[in-house]
Amino acid sequence: MQGRFHFYEGYSMKEVTFPVRVMYELGIKTLFVSNAAGGMNPQFQIGDIMVITDHINMFPEHPLRGKNFPTGPRFPDMHETYDRKLINLAFEIAKEKNIRLQHGVYVGVQGPTFETPAEYKMYRLLGGDTVGMSTVPEVIVAHHCGIRTFGISIVTDLGGFDTPVEVSHEEVQQAANKAQPLMTEIMREMIIRSERVESSTNDKFNTDHPTEGWK
């Protein structure tokens, strides 16, 4: 895909997630998603790459609202929305290539404004590490379709700290462009090794407490 449809642009959730439905019909088994996001974790820096381990859905409309598609159950389980084996593989590759990689929870919001300082703090208190205006609807639909998902956020700005930080769309784009080659390198290598991941029966990291392996 070259870009995506955003809910804040006026598209319905069905339109936002329609490309994922097409992917399913084409037989796609794995979906890689990426986004530019604001960082709320004090350990993060602008330009950091964060592997998404979970998300918090703050969109006002749910992408599965309405008649249930036969691709999945009426009430899909969201316990492991982001594939652990792919997450483990990303960290393995990042370690080999000496790429700084973070992990955390992505908060999906409607937009189209950047967050106020109070909103950044609220989302951080809720358990978020990054916040953005995309990704969550597509991931939910992909998960409903049985497509395993891997997600990455590029931290393009910081918020929720004692010192307010103003941000512009241009600055966000610059930060994203700088980090993109590293993200691409990880994803390209993941695709090369994906067949090995599918056939593997044992993770390299502890899946009961996965963050222990990612530190």
PDB file of C-alpha atoms in Angstrom:
ATOM      1  CA  MET A   1       0.000   0.000   0.000  1.00  0.00           C
ATOM      2  CA  GLN A   2       1.107   3.561  -0.662  1.00  0.00           C
ATOM      3  CA  GLY A   3      -0.414   5.393   2.274  1.00  0.00           C
ATOM      4  CA  ARG A   4      -3.803   4.712   3.840  1.00  0.00           C
ATOM      5  CA  PHE A   5      -7.278   6.157   4.364  1.00  0.00           C
ATOM      6  CA  HIS A   6      -7.678   8.068   7.640  1.00  0.00           C
ATOM      7  CA  PHE A   7     -10.865   8.314   9.654  1.00  0.00           C
ATOM      8  CA  TYR A   8     -10.199  12.031  10.247  1.00  0.00           C
ATOM      9  CA  GLU A   9     -10.318  12.638   6.493  1.00  0.00           C
ATOM     10  CA  GLY A  10     -14.025  11.858   6.557  1.00  0.00           C
ATOM     11  CA  TYR A  11     -13.910   8.242   5.437  1.00  0.00           C
ATOM     12  CA  SER A  12     -16.120   5.708   7.169  1.00  0.00           C
ATOM     13  CA  MET A  13     -14.559   2.843   9.091  1.00  0.00           C
ATOM     14  CA  LYS A  14     -15.649   0.491   6.323  1.00  0.00           C
ATOM     15  CA  GLU A  15     -13.716   2.598   3.816  1.00  0.00           C
ATOM     16  CA  VAL A  16     -10.692   2.906   6.107  1.00  0.00           C
ATOM     17  CA  THR A  17     -10.461  -0.863   6.494  1.00  0.00           C
ATOM     18  CA  PHE A  18     -11.582  -1.871   2.990  1.00  0.00           C
ATOM     19  CA  PRO A  19      -7.971  -2.445   1.788  1.00  0.00           C
ATOM     20  CA  VAL A  20      -7.538  -5.063   4.511  1.00  0.00           C
ATOM     21  CA  ARG A  21     -10.690  -6.836   3.319  1.00  0.00           C
ATOM     22  CA  VAL A  22      -9.222  -6.895  -0.185  1.00  0.00           C
ATOM     23  CA  MET A  23      -5.935  -8.273   1.173  1.00  0.00           C
ATOM     24  CA  TYR A  24      -7.849 -11.063   2.876  1.00  0.00           C
ATOM     25  CA  GLU A  25      -9.630 -11.998  -0.360  1.00  0.00           C
ATOM     26  CA  LEU A  26      -6.243 -12.037  -2.118  1.00  0.00           C
ATOM     27  CA  GLY A  27      -4.951 -14.566   0.408  1.00  0.00           C
ATOM     28  CA  ILE A  28      -2.646 -12.287   2.390  1.00  0.00           C
ATOM     29  CA  LYS A  29      -1.545 -14.033   5.594  1.00  0.00           C
ATOM     30  CA  THR A  30       0.645 -11.374   7.266  1.00  0.00           C
ATOM     31  CA  LEU A  31       0.184  -7.601   7.515  1.00  0.00           C
ATOM     32  CA  PHE A  32       2.962  -5.125   8.342  1.00  0.00           C
ATOM     33  CA  VAL A  33       1.722  -1.700   9.445  1.00  0.00           C
ATOM     34  CA  SER A  34       3.650   1.457  10.306  1.00  0.00           C
ATOM     35  CA  ASN A  35       2.817   4.942  11.484  1.00  0.00           C
ATOM     36  CA  ALA A  36       4.215   8.241  12.717  1.00  0.00           C
ATOM     37  CA  ALA A  37       3.292   8.802  16.347  1.00  0.00           C
ATOM     38  CA  GLY A  38       3.778  11.075  19.312  1.00  0.00           C
ATOM     39  CA  GLY A  39       5.898   9.632  22.085  1.00  0.00           C
ATOM     40  CA  MET A  40       4.734   9.772  25.720  1.00  0.00           C
ATOM     41  CA  ASN A  41       7.240   7.396  27.274  1.00  0.00           C
ATOM     42  CA  PRO A  42      10.017   9.422  28.977  1.00  0.00           C
ATOM     43  CA  GLN A  43      12.549   6.836  27.755  1.00  0.00           C
ATOM     44  CA  PHE A  44      11.753   7.618  24.117  1.00  0.00           C
ATOM     45  CA  GLN A  45      13.568  10.021  21.804  1.00  0.00           C
ATOM     46  CA  ILE A  46      12.458  11.636  18.552  1.00  0.00           C
ATOM     47  CA  GLY A  47      13.365   9.244  15.761  1.00  0.00           C
ATOM     48  CA  ASP A  48      12.991   6.112  17.899  1.00  0.00           C
ATOM     49  CA  ILE A  49      11.348   3.043  16.366  1.00  0.00           C
ATOM     50  CA  MET A  50       8.777   1.370  18.609  1.00  0.00           C
ATOM     51  CA  VAL A  51       7.448  -2.110  17.969  1.00  0.00           C
ATOM     52  CA  ILE A  52       3.755  -2.159  18.865  1.00  0.00           C
ATOM     53  CA  THR A  53       3.021  -4.881  21.424  1.00  0.00           C
ATOM     54  CA  ASP A  54      -0.598  -3.821  22.065  1.00  0.00           C
ATOM     55  CA  HIS A  55      -2.975  -0.941  21.410  1.00  0.00           C
ATOM     56  CA  ILE A  56      -5.718   1.116  23.050  1.00  0.00           C
ATOM     57  CA  ASN A  57      -8.639   1.959  20.777  1.00  0.00           C
ATOM     58  CA  MET A  58      -9.926   5.503  21.342  1.00  0.00           C
ATOM     59  CA  PHE A  59     -11.712   5.904  18.009  1.00  0.00           C
ATOM     60  CA  PRO A  60     -15.368   6.965  18.355  1.00  0.00           C
ATOM     61  CA  GLU A  61     -16.519   4.224  15.963  1.00  0.00           C
ATOM     62  CA  HIS A  62     -15.485   0.572  15.995  1.00  0.00           C
ATOM     63  CA  PRO A  63     -14.411  -0.936  12.646  1.00  0.00           C
ATOM     64  CA  LEU A  64     -16.390  -4.135  13.310  1.00  0.00           C
ATOM     65  CA  ARG A  65     -19.622  -2.308  14.101  1.00  0.00           C
ATOM     66  CA  GLY A  66     -22.546  -3.553  12.016  1.00  0.00           C
ATOM     67  CA  LYS A  67     -23.189  -6.879  10.338  1.00  0.00           C
ATOM     68  CA  ASN A  68     -20.490  -9.407  11.141  1.00  0.00           C
ATOM     69  CA  PHE A  69     -18.330 -10.512   8.243  1.00  0.00           C
ATOM     70  CA  PRO A  70     -17.870 -14.311   8.058  1.00  0.00           C
ATOM     71  CA  THR A  71     -14.077 -13.875   8.205  1.00  0.00           C
ATOM     72  CA  GLY A  72     -14.189 -14.102  12.001  1.00  0.00           C
ATOM     73  CA  PRO A  73     -16.394 -14.373  15.104  1.00  0.00           C
ATOM     74  CA  ARG A  74     -18.866 -11.722  16.240  1.00  0.00           C
ATOM     75  CA  PHE A  75     -16.682 -10.983  19.273  1.00  0.00           C
ATOM     76  CA  PRO A  76     -13.046 -11.688  18.337  1.00  0.00           C
ATOM     77  CA  ASP A  77     -10.514 -12.242  21.091  1.00  0.00           C
ATOM     78  CA  MET A  78      -7.861  -9.492  21.165  1.00  0.00           C
ATOM     79  CA  HIS A  79      -5.441 -11.116  23.603  1.00  0.00           C
ATOM     80  CA  GLU A  80      -2.593 -11.303  21.084  1.00  0.00           C
ATOM     81  CA  THR A  81      -3.414  -8.786  18.402  1.00  0.00           C
ATOM     82  CA  TYR A  82       0.235  -8.272  17.436  1.00  0.00           C
ATOM     83  CA  ASP A  83       2.025 -11.506  16.587  1.00  0.00           C
ATOM     84  CA  ARG A  84       4.591 -12.411  19.260  1.00  0.00           C
ATOM     85  CA  LYS A  85       6.795 -14.450  16.950  1.00  0.00           C
ATOM     86  CA  LEU A  86       7.122 -11.518  14.567  1.00  0.00           C
ATOM     87  CA  ILE A  87       7.852  -9.185  17.485  1.00  0.00           C
ATOM     88  CA  ASN A  88      10.565 -11.529  18.738  1.00  0.00           C
ATOM     89  CA  LEU A  89      12.038 -11.760  15.249  1.00  0.00           C
ATOM     90  CA  ALA A  90      12.163  -7.958  14.925  1.00  0.00           C
ATOM     91  CA  PHE A  91      14.171  -7.661  18.126  1.00  0.00           C
ATOM     92  CA  GLU A  92      16.492 -10.451  17.049  1.00  0.00           C
ATOM     93  CA  ILE A  93      17.208  -8.623  13.789  1.00  0.00           C
ATOM     94  CA  ALA A  94      17.575  -5.236  15.485  1.00  0.00           C
ATOM     95  CA  LYS A  95      20.118  -6.702  17.890  1.00  0.00           C
ATOM     96  CA  GLU A  96      22.110  -8.217  15.018  1.00  0.00           C
ATOM     97  CA  LYS A  97      22.131  -4.930  13.116  1.00  0.00           C
ATOM     98  CA  ASN A  98      22.681  -2.765  16.207  1.00  0.00           C
ATOM     99  CA  ILE A  99      19.452  -0.818  15.648  1.00  0.00           C
ATOM    100  CA  ARG A 100      17.873   0.877  18.665  1.00  0.00           C
ATOM    101  CA  LEU A 101      14.381  -0.572  19.033  1.00  0.00           C
ATOM    102  CA  GLN A 102      11.715   0.259  21.593  1.00  0.00           C
ATOM    103  CA  HIS A 103       8.483  -1.543  22.394  1.00  0.00           C
ATOM    104  CA  GLY A 104       5.175  -0.372  23.815  1.00  0.00           C
ATOM    105  CA  VAL A 105       1.470   0.336  23.538  1.00  0.00           C
ATOM    106  CA  TYR A 106       0.013   2.459  20.738  1.00  0.00           C
ATOM    107  CA  VAL A 107      -3.048   4.640  21.419  1.00  0.00           C
ATOM    108  CA  GLY A 108      -5.254   5.183  18.362  1.00  0.00           C
ATOM    109  CA  VAL A 109      -7.240   8.451  18.316  1.00  0.00           C
ATOM    110  CA  GLN A 110      -9.480  10.200  15.808  1.00  0.00           C
ATOM    111  CA  GLY A 111      -7.533  13.433  15.173  1.00  0.00           C
ATOM    112  CA  PRO A 112      -6.879  15.536  13.167  1.00  0.00           C
ATOM    113  CA  THR A 113      -5.241  17.630  15.910  1.00  0.00           C
ATOM    114  CA  PHE A 114      -2.068  16.814  17.769  1.00  0.00           C
ATOM    115  CA  GLU A 115      -2.676  16.140  21.446  1.00  0.00           C
ATOM    116  CA  THR A 116      -2.804  18.768  24.161  1.00  0.00           C
ATOM    117  CA  PRO A 117      -0.326  18.391  27.056  1.00  0.00           C
ATOM    118  CA  ALA A 118      -3.184  17.166  29.266  1.00  0.00           C
ATOM    119  CA  GLU A 119      -4.258  14.598  26.650  1.00  0.00           C
ATOM    120  CA  TYR A 120      -0.700  13.288  26.354  1.00  0.00           C
ATOM    121  CA  LYS A 121      -0.595  12.826  30.126  1.00  0.00           C
ATOM    122  CA  MET A 122      -3.991  11.110  30.141  1.00  0.00           C
ATOM    123  CA  TYR A 123      -3.022   8.618  27.435  1.00  0.00           C
ATOM    124  CA  ARG A 124       0.216   7.921  29.275  1.00  0.00           C
ATOM    125  CA  LEU A 125      -1.730   7.221  32.480  1.00  0.00           C
ATOM    126  CA  LEU A 126      -3.936   4.834  30.515  1.00  0.00           C
ATOM    127  CA  GLY A 127      -0.854   2.830  29.597  1.00  0.00           C
ATOM    128  CA  GLY A 128       0.107   4.295  26.231  1.00  0.00           C
ATOM    129  CA  ASP A 129       3.649   4.821  24.961  1.00  0.00           C
ATOM    130  CA  THR A 130       2.816   6.387  21.593  1.00  0.00           C
ATOM    131  CA  VAL A 131      -0.306   8.007  20.160  1.00  0.00           C
ATOM    132  CA  GLY A 132      -1.451   8.439  16.571  1.00  0.00           C
ATOM    133  CA  MET A 133      -4.415   8.702  14.224  1.00  0.00           C
ATOM    134  CA  SER A 134      -4.317   5.416  12.317  1.00  0.00           C
ATOM    135  CA  THR A 135      -3.387   1.727  12.423  1.00  0.00           C
ATOM    136  CA  VAL A 136      -5.850   0.468  15.063  1.00  0.00           C
ATOM    137  CA  PRO A 137      -8.881   0.065  12.735  1.00  0.00           C
ATOM    138  CA  GLU A 138      -6.861  -1.806  10.102  1.00  0.00           C
ATOM    139  CA  VAL A 139      -5.243  -4.053  12.705  1.00  0.00           C
ATOM    140  CA  ILE A 140      -8.582  -4.935  14.293  1.00  0.00           C
ATOM    141  CA  VAL A 141     -10.042  -5.958  10.933  1.00  0.00           C
ATOM    142  CA  ALA A 142      -6.900  -7.891  10.006  1.00  0.00           C
ATOM    143  CA  HIS A 143      -7.063  -9.743  13.314  1.00  0.00           C
ATOM    144  CA  HIS A 144     -10.748 -10.497  12.701  1.00  0.00           C
ATOM    145  CA  CYS A 145      -9.757 -11.955   9.329  1.00  0.00           C
ATOM    146  CA  GLY A 146      -7.090 -14.182  10.855  1.00  0.00           C
ATOM    147  CA  ILE A 147      -4.250 -12.161   9.337  1.00  0.00           C
ATOM    148  CA  ARG A 148      -1.295 -12.009  11.700  1.00  0.00           C
ATOM    149  CA  THR A 149      -0.059  -8.490  12.266  1.00  0.00           C
ATOM    150  CA  PHE A 150       3.187  -6.695  13.023  1.00  0.00           C
ATOM    151  CA  GLY A 151       3.224  -2.965  13.753  1.00  0.00           C
ATOM    152  CA  ILE A 152       5.819  -0.218  14.160  1.00  0.00           C
ATOM    153  CA  SER A 153       5.553   3.392  15.322  1.00  0.00           C
ATOM    154  CA  ILE A 154       8.172   5.983  14.441  1.00  0.00           C
ATOM    155  CA  VAL A 155       8.357   8.519  17.269  1.00  0.00           C
ATOM    156  CA  THR A 156       8.192  11.848  15.482  1.00  0.00           C
ATOM    157  CA  ASP A 157       7.411  14.131  18.433  1.00  0.00           C
ATOM    158  CA  LEU A 158       7.218  14.038  22.219  1.00  0.00           C
ATOM    159  CA  GLY A 159       4.481  15.172  24.593  1.00  0.00           C
ATOM    160  CA  GLY A 160       3.178  14.989  28.125  1.00  0.00           C
ATOM    161  CA  PHE A 161       6.363  16.170  29.792  1.00  0.00           C
ATOM    162  CA  ASP A 162       6.969  19.152  32.070  1.00  0.00           C
ATOM    163  CA  THR A 163       8.317  21.292  29.234  1.00  0.00           C
ATOM    164  CA  PRO A 164       5.744  21.775  26.421  1.00  0.00           C
ATOM    165  CA  VAL A 165       7.010  20.849  22.962  1.00  0.00           C
ATOM    166  CA  GLU A 166       5.361  22.435  19.933  1.00  0.00           C
ATOM    167  CA  VAL A 167       5.164  20.287  16.818  1.00  0.00           C
ATOM    168  CA  SER A 168       4.377  20.880  13.157  1.00  0.00           C
ATOM    169  CA  HIS A 169       3.383  18.468  10.407  1.00  0.00           C
ATOM    170  CA  GLU A 170       6.633  19.263   8.587  1.00  0.00           C
ATOM    171  CA  GLU A 171       8.732  18.306  11.622  1.00  0.00           C
ATOM    172  CA  VAL A 172       6.817  15.043  11.941  1.00  0.00           C
ATOM    173  CA  GLN A 173       7.550  14.206   8.308  1.00  0.00           C
ATOM    174  CA  GLN A 174      11.244  14.992   8.709  1.00  0.00           C
ATOM    175  CA  ALA A 175      11.589  12.719  11.731  1.00  0.00           C
ATOM    176  CA  ALA A 176       9.695   9.922   9.965  1.00  0.00           C
ATOM    177  CA  ASN A 177      11.850  10.180   6.844  1.00  0.00           C
ATOM    178  CA  LYS A 178      15.019   9.946   8.925  1.00  0.00           C
ATOM    179  CA  ALA A 179      13.941   6.769  10.732  1.00  0.00           C
ATOM    180  CA  GLN A 180      12.293   5.086   7.758  1.00  0.00           C
ATOM    181  CA  PRO A 181      15.440   3.420   6.323  1.00  0.00           C
ATOM    182  CA  LEU A 182      16.083   1.629   9.633  1.00  0.00           C
ATOM    183  CA  MET A 183      12.467   0.505   9.864  1.00  0.00           C
ATOM    184  CA  THR A 184      12.614  -0.707   6.263  1.00  0.00           C
ATOM    185  CA  GLU A 185      15.805  -2.648   6.953  1.00  0.00           C
ATOM    186  CA  ILE A 186      14.166  -4.507   9.836  1.00  0.00           C
ATOM    187  CA  MET A 187      10.987  -5.255   7.896  1.00  0.00           C
ATOM    188  CA  ARG A 188      12.860  -6.405   4.795  1.00  0.00           C
ATOM    189  CA  GLU A 189      14.886  -8.885   6.837  1.00  0.00           C
ATOM    190  CA  MET A 190      11.720 -10.035   8.632  1.00  0.00           C
ATOM    191  CA  ILE A 191      10.098 -10.840   5.307  1.00  0.00           C
ATOM    192  CA  ILE A 192      13.153 -12.817   4.228  1.00  0.00           C
ATOM    193  CA  ARG A 193      13.006 -14.884   7.412  1.00  0.00           C
ATOM    194  CA  SER A 194       9.217 -15.082   7.699  1.00  0.00           C
ATOM    195  CA  GLU A 195       9.032 -18.637   6.383  1.00  0.00           C
ATOM    196  CA  ARG A 196      11.304 -19.736   9.205  1.00  0.00           C
ATOM    197  CA  VAL A 197       9.061 -17.953  11.720  1.00  0.00           C
ATOM    198  CA  GLU A 198       5.951 -19.769  10.477  1.00  0.00           C
ATOM    199  CA  SER A 199       7.593 -23.173  10.791  1.00  0.00           C
ATOM    200  CA  SER A 200       9.092 -22.452  14.216  1.00  0.00           C
ATOM    201  CA  THR A 201       7.351 -24.034  17.182  1.00  0.00           C
ATOM    202  CA  ASN A 202       9.324 -22.366  19.954  1.00  0.00           C
ATOM    203  CA  ASP A 203       9.876 -18.664  20.550  1.00  0.00           C
ATOM    204  CA  LYS A 204      13.320 -17.377  21.442  1.00  0.00           C
ATOM    205  CA  PHE A 205      11.776 -15.244  24.176  1.00  0.00           C
ATOM    206  CA  ASN A 206       9.488 -15.885  27.100  1.00  0.00           C
ATOM    207  CA  THR A 207       5.940 -15.622  25.762  1.00  0.00           C
ATOM    208  CA  ASP A 208       4.336 -15.684  29.212  1.00  0.00           C
ATOM    209  CA  HIS A 209       6.131 -12.466  30.100  1.00  0.00           C
ATOM    210  CA  PRO A 210       7.221 -11.240  26.655  1.00  0.00           C
ATOM    211  CA  THR A 211       8.608  -7.838  27.692  1.00  0.00           C
ATOM    212  CA  GLU A 212      11.346  -9.616  29.628  1.00  0.00           C
ATOM    213  CA  GLY A 213      12.796 -10.785  26.337  1.00  0.00           C
ATOM    214  CA  TRP A 214      12.510  -7.381  24.691  1.00  0.00           C
ATOM    215  CA  LYS A 215      14.477  -5.380  27.272  1.00  0.00           C
TER     216      LYS A 215
END
